[in-house]
Amino acid sequence: MAVAYCCLSLFLVSTWVALLLQPLQGTWGAPLEPMYPGDYATPEQMAQYETQLRRYINTLTRPRYGKRAEEENTGGLPGVQLSPCTSPPVGLIPCSAPWS
């Protein structure tokens, strides 16, 4: 019983520490916007703010790859890839177009 209690408490403490060491993130896992250092900040503080702001903007605007990109030509069916001729018509381009 004492061994089980010791293992459980060690597991809970290690989980708690691991959660505390995670970087702070906002809603839906987005990073928090950096705080503006103020109008009277030193050039070093402004440079650090600029670096953090650039990283924040790049994180929010980076292109997303993966599942969303793969679902473009599936017709709503998972695991099925449709040819351009069987896809729903988008414009007036015929199926025998040389670029399709």
PDB file of C-alpha atoms in Angstrom, residues 6-18:
ATOM      1  CA  CYS A   6       4.493   6.623  -3.146  1.00  0.00           C
ATOM      2  CA  CYS A   7       4.222   5.848  -6.876  1.00  0.00           C
ATOM      3  CA  LEU A   8       0.918   7.694  -7.194  1.00  0.00           C
ATOM      4  CA  SER A   9       2.231  10.774  -5.407  1.00  0.00           C
ATOM      5  CA  LEU A  10       5.405  10.735  -7.529  1.00  0.00           C
ATOM      6  CA  PHE A  11       3.288  10.491 -10.691  1.00  0.00           C
ATOM      7  CA  LEU A  12       1.046  13.374  -9.615  1.00  0.00           C
ATOM      8  CA  VAL A  13       3.972  15.611  -8.665  1.00  0.00           C
ATOM      9  CA  SER A  14       5.819  14.905 -11.921  1.00  0.00           C
ATOM     10  CA  THR A  15       2.647  15.597 -13.941  1.00  0.00           C
ATOM     11  CA  TRP A  16       2.121  18.855 -12.058  1.00  0.00           C
ATOM     12  CA  VAL A  17       5.731  19.940 -12.703  1.00  0.00           C
ATOM     13  CA  ALA A  18       5.477  19.017 -16.389  1.00  0.00           C
TER      14      ALA A  18
END
